[in-house]
Short mmCIF file of C-alpha atoms in Angstrom, two decimals:
data_model
loop_
_atom_site.label_atom_id
_atom_site.label_comp_id
_atom_site.label_asym_id
_atom_site.label_seq_id
_atom_site.Cartn_x
_atom_site.Cartn_y
_atom_site.Cartn_z
CA MET A 128 15.24 -27.85 12.60
CA GLN A 129 12.78 -25.00 11.99
CA HIS A 130 10.86 -27.08 9.56
CA TYR A 131 10.66 -29.80 12.10
CA PHE A 132 9.06 -27.45 14.58
CA ALA A 133 6.97 -25.74 12.11
CA LYS A 134 5.25 -28.97 10.91
CA LYS A 135 4.71 -30.02 14.49
CA ILE A 136 2.92 -26.61 15.15
CA GLN A 137 0.88 -26.84 11.77
CA LYS A 138 -0.15 -30.29 12.58
CA GLY A 139 -1.25 -29.41 16.13
CA GLN A 140 1.18 -31.54 17.79
CA LEU A 141 2.47 -28.48 19.56
CA PRO A 142 -0.42 -26.54 20.73
CA ILE A 143 -0.86 -22.73 20.66
CA GLY A 144 0.24 -21.27 23.88
CA SER A 145 2.73 -24.09 24.83
CA TYR A 146 6.44 -23.48 24.71
CA LEU A 147 9.15 -25.01 22.59
CA PRO A 148 12.10 -27.01 24.55
CA SER A 149 14.79 -24.71 25.97
CA GLU A 150 17.91 -23.87 23.70
CA HIS A 151 19.86 -26.36 25.73
CA GLU A 152 17.22 -29.10 25.31
CA ILE A 153 17.12 -28.39 21.57
CA CYS A 154 20.88 -28.49 21.33
CA GLU A 155 20.88 -32.04 22.91
CA GLN A 156 18.01 -33.22 20.78
CA PHE A 157 19.66 -32.35 17.53
CA GLY A 158 23.22 -32.71 18.53
CA THR A 159 23.99 -29.19 17.41
CA THR A 160 25.31 -25.81 18.52
CA ARG A 161 23.51 -23.10 20.26
CA THR A 162 24.33 -20.79 17.54
CA THR A 163 22.44 -22.93 15.00
CA VAL A 164 19.28 -23.42 17.39
CA ARG A 165 19.03 -19.57 17.62
CA ARG A 166 19.22 -19.20 14.01
CA ALA A 167 16.33 -21.62 13.71
CA LEU A 168 14.26 -19.94 16.39
CA ASP A 169 14.80 -16.70 14.67
CA GLU A 170 13.32 -18.19 11.56
CA LEU A 171 10.54 -19.56 13.52
CA LEU A 172 10.02 -15.95 14.93
CA LYS A 173 10.25 -14.27 11.61
CA ALA A 174 7.53 -16.54 10.20
CA GLY A 175 5.27 -15.87 12.90
CA PHE A 176 5.19 -19.51 14.48
CA ILE A 177 6.57 -18.23 17.90
CA GLU A 178 7.14 -15.26 20.07
CA LYS A 179 9.96 -14.81 22.77
CA GLU A 180 9.02 -14.27 26.24
CA LYS A 181 11.78 -12.95 28.56
CA GLY A 182 12.60 -15.70 31.18
CA ARG A 183 10.27 -18.26 29.77
CA GLY A 184 11.30 -19.12 26.33
CA SER A 185 9.69 -19.50 22.78
CA ARG A 186 5.92 -19.44 23.07
CA ILE A 187 3.92 -20.99 20.17
CA VAL A 188 1.28 -18.44 18.81
CA GLU A 189 -1.62 -18.30 16.46
CA TRP A 190 0.25 -18.04 13.04
CA ARG A 191 -2.68 -16.12 11.35
CA LYS A 192 -2.88 -13.46 13.89
CA SER A 193 -0.06 -11.51 12.46
CA LEU A 194 -1.55 -11.58 8.86
CA GLY A 195 -3.91 -8.56 9.12
CA LEU A 196 -6.89 -10.52 7.76
CA LEU A 197 -10.40 -9.74 8.50
CA THR A 198 -13.02 -11.22 10.65
CA VAL A 199 -16.31 -10.21 12.49
CA LYS A 200 -15.63 -9.52 16.03
CA GLY A 201 -17.85 -11.82 18.14
CA PHE A 202 -17.67 -14.59 15.67
CA SER A 203 -14.09 -15.96 15.84
CA GLU A 204 -13.00 -14.35 19.08
CA SER A 205 -16.01 -14.18 21.60
CA LEU A 206 -16.28 -17.34 23.81
CA ASN A 207 -19.49 -15.92 25.22
CA GLN A 208 -21.51 -15.87 21.90
CA ARG A 209 -23.30 -18.62 20.22
CA LYS A 210 -21.73 -19.22 16.92
CA LYS A 211 -22.89 -21.41 13.94
CA THR A 212 -21.81 -21.95 10.33
CA VAL A 213 -24.56 -23.25 7.88
CA VAL A 214 -23.12 -24.66 4.69
CA LEU A 215 -25.41 -23.33 1.83
CA GLN A 216 -23.19 -25.30 -0.92
CA GLU A 217 -20.86 -28.10 -0.47
CA PRO A 218 -17.61 -27.73 -2.34
CA ILE A 219 -18.23 -28.60 -6.22
CA MET A 220 -16.51 -28.06 -9.52
CA SER A 221 -17.37 -24.52 -10.71
CA SER A 222 -16.31 -21.87 -13.14
CA TRP A 223 -14.41 -19.00 -11.65
CA ASN A 224 -15.95 -15.94 -10.26
CA GLU A 225 -16.05 -13.51 -13.24
CA GLY A 226 -16.88 -10.43 -10.93
CA SER A 227 -13.59 -10.80 -9.02
CA PRO A 228 -11.50 -7.61 -8.92
CA PHE A 229 -8.25 -9.77 -8.79
CA PRO A 230 -6.87 -11.05 -12.07
CA PHE A 231 -6.52 -14.85 -12.34
CA THR A 232 -3.27 -16.40 -13.33
CA LYS A 233 -3.08 -17.98 -16.74
CA LYS A 234 -2.79 -21.32 -15.02
CA GLU A 235 -5.77 -20.57 -13.10
CA GLN A 236 -7.92 -19.63 -16.09
CA LEU A 237 -7.01 -22.90 -17.81
CA ALA A 238 -8.09 -24.95 -14.63
CA LYS A 239 -11.62 -25.54 -12.89
CA ALA A 240 -12.48 -24.16 -9.65
CA ALA A 241 -13.70 -25.62 -6.54
CA TYR A 242 -16.60 -23.53 -5.06
CA PHE A 243 -18.33 -23.40 -1.75
CA GLN A 244 -20.62 -21.03 -0.06
CA ARG A 245 -21.45 -20.68 3.72
CA LEU A 246 -23.50 -18.41 6.04
CA ARG A 247 -22.22 -17.49 9.51
CA PHE A 248 -24.35 -16.82 12.44
CA VAL A 249 -23.69 -15.09 15.90
CA ASN A 250 -26.54 -15.62 18.60
CA ASP A 251 -28.66 -17.03 15.81
CA LYS A 252 -28.30 -13.80 13.95
CA ALA A 253 -26.90 -14.16 10.04
CA ILE A 254 -23.98 -11.82 9.95
CA MET A 255 -21.71 -13.08 7.05
CA LEU A 256 -22.43 -14.67 3.67
CA GLU A 257 -19.37 -16.06 2.06
CA HIS A 258 -18.59 -17.45 -1.40
CA ASN A 259 -15.08 -19.19 -1.81
CA TRP A 260 -13.12 -20.40 -4.72
CA TYR A 261 -9.84 -22.32 -5.08
CA SER A 262 -8.17 -24.18 -7.94
CA LEU A 263 -8.71 -27.68 -8.59
CA ASP A 264 -5.32 -28.17 -10.14
CA GLN A 265 -3.91 -27.26 -6.59
CA LEU A 266 -6.35 -29.12 -4.29
CA PRO A 267 -8.98 -31.82 -4.57
CA ILE A 268 -12.51 -31.09 -3.67
CA LEU A 269 -12.89 -31.26 0.03
CA LYS A 270 -15.99 -31.91 2.13
CA THR A 271 -16.85 -29.32 4.59
CA LYS A 272 -17.78 -32.20 7.26
CA ASP A 273 -13.94 -32.86 6.89
CA PHE A 274 -12.82 -29.52 7.86
CA VAL A 275 -10.76 -29.39 11.02
CA ASP A 276 -12.76 -27.59 13.53
CA GLY A 277 -14.75 -26.38 10.78
CA SER A 278 -12.03 -24.13 9.43
CA PHE A 279 -10.82 -24.24 5.83
CA PHE A 280 -7.49 -22.51 6.90
CA LYS A 281 -6.94 -25.24 9.63
CA THR A 282 -7.65 -27.98 7.11
CA LEU A 283 -5.05 -26.70 4.81
CA SER A 284 -2.40 -26.24 7.63
CA GLN A 285 -2.83 -29.70 9.22
CA ARG A 286 -3.67 -31.87 6.33
CA PHE A 287 -1.59 -30.17 3.59
CA LEU A 288 0.90 -28.19 5.63
CA ILE A 289 -0.09 -25.05 3.39
CA GLU A 290 -0.27 -21.70 5.46
CA ILE A 291 -1.83 -18.30 4.41
CA LYS A 292 0.93 -15.92 3.89
CA GLY A 293 -1.12 -12.63 3.10
CA THR A 294 -4.01 -11.15 1.48
CA GLU A 295 -5.33 -8.68 -0.95
CA GLN A 296 -8.45 -6.95 0.07
CA GLU A 297 -11.03 -4.65 -1.63
CA LEU A 298 -13.73 -3.13 0.68
CA ARG A 299 -17.17 -1.49 -0.80
CA ALA A 300 -20.29 -0.20 0.98
CA GLU A 301 -23.22 -1.54 -0.87
CA LYS A 302 -26.77 -1.83 -0.97
CA ALA A 303 -28.04 -5.51 -0.09
CA SER A 304 -29.16 -7.46 -3.34
CA PRO A 305 -32.33 -9.50 -3.09
CA THR A 306 -30.32 -12.73 -2.45
CA VAL A 307 -27.74 -11.15 -0.01
CA ALA A 308 -30.91 -9.68 2.03
CA LYS A 309 -32.66 -12.85 2.20
CA HIS A 310 -29.71 -14.69 3.58
CA LEU A 311 -28.91 -12.13 6.07
CA ASN A 312 -32.51 -11.41 6.86
CA ILE A 313 -32.28 -7.64 6.27
CA SER A 314 -34.35 -5.41 3.98
CA GLU A 315 -33.39 -5.36 0.34
CA GLY A 316 -31.19 -2.12 -0.25
CA SER A 317 -29.95 -2.04 3.32
CA PRO A 318 -26.36 -1.07 3.78
CA ILE A 319 -23.73 -4.01 3.80
CA LEU A 320 -20.19 -4.26 3.55
CA HIS A 321 -18.58 -6.23 0.62
CA ILE A 322 -15.33 -7.76 0.92
CA SER A 323 -13.41 -9.09 -1.97
CA LEU A 324 -10.29 -11.19 -0.86
CA ARG A 325 -7.36 -12.95 -2.51
CA PHE A 326 -5.32 -14.99 -0.13
CA THR A 327 -1.66 -16.06 -1.06
CA THR A 328 -0.47 -19.29 0.52
CA SER A 329 2.92 -21.09 1.08
CA ARG A 330 2.04 -23.39 -1.91
CA PRO A 331 3.21 -21.65 -5.24
CA GLY A 332 0.63 -20.97 -7.38
CA LEU A 333 -2.19 -21.59 -4.96
CA HIS A 334 -4.60 -18.66 -4.12
CA LEU A 335 -7.92 -18.67 -2.28
CA TYR A 336 -10.58 -16.24 -3.49
CA SER A 337 -13.46 -15.17 -1.43
CA GLU A 338 -16.48 -12.66 -1.83
CA VAL A 339 -17.97 -11.88 1.68
CA TYR A 340 -21.05 -9.87 2.44
CA CYS A 341 -21.37 -8.68 6.21
CA ASN A 342 -24.07 -7.15 8.08
CA THR A 343 -21.96 -4.95 10.47
CA ASN A 344 -24.86 -3.20 12.40
CA LYS A 345 -24.16 -5.25 15.48
CA TYR A 346 -20.93 -7.07 14.96
CA PRO A 347 -18.06 -4.77 13.77
CA ILE A 348 -15.14 -5.88 11.64
CA THR A 349 -11.69 -6.38 13.37
CA ASN A 350 -8.35 -7.31 11.70
CA ARG A 351 -8.59 -10.96 11.24
CA TYR A 352 -10.72 -13.16 9.11
CA PHE A 353 -10.82 -16.97 9.53
CA LEU A 354 -12.23 -19.06 6.57
#
């Protein structure tokens, strides 16, 4: 039962902010007991798909909000800002990032990676340069034009029923290299935030790797990152 509702949420058939049917209605729909329904709702709650609202029922929430990921405030959250993503490199077959601080599994080392690169803008100001890799033995090469709402995470969720379960992060304050400075339109050597990430997913063996360079002078970092 929980898998039935989880898939509907993942596919967007039950939108964020809407409510699940009442316990009584679910009992009638599945021909089961209220104890079984409550157990299923508890599993959805633990998994982060719903939250309980007293007197209103089970409200569907943004699954990734509870994961403690990173984002740039103003880019993913602010409706009053003009946001834009420019694809600098469409996904292609590539070698893995040798500079990653996270060890690759033996299976990943034997497989080729898919790599893509994007530049994020807020109010026409470049604020985030990102490099991304994933294993081609787990997913095919995906075209960015086919990303759901421009989001790689949403594409994984709605097309492949794969969710992000957590992340490992390494943050470093660095001086902008010539390449990073050029993309972010800042002076070479300017201070930037370099974030290395390895995302774990609900598909065993599938990790996503990112190297993100952020100009945080105007847009600070909050606790969510949407790839």
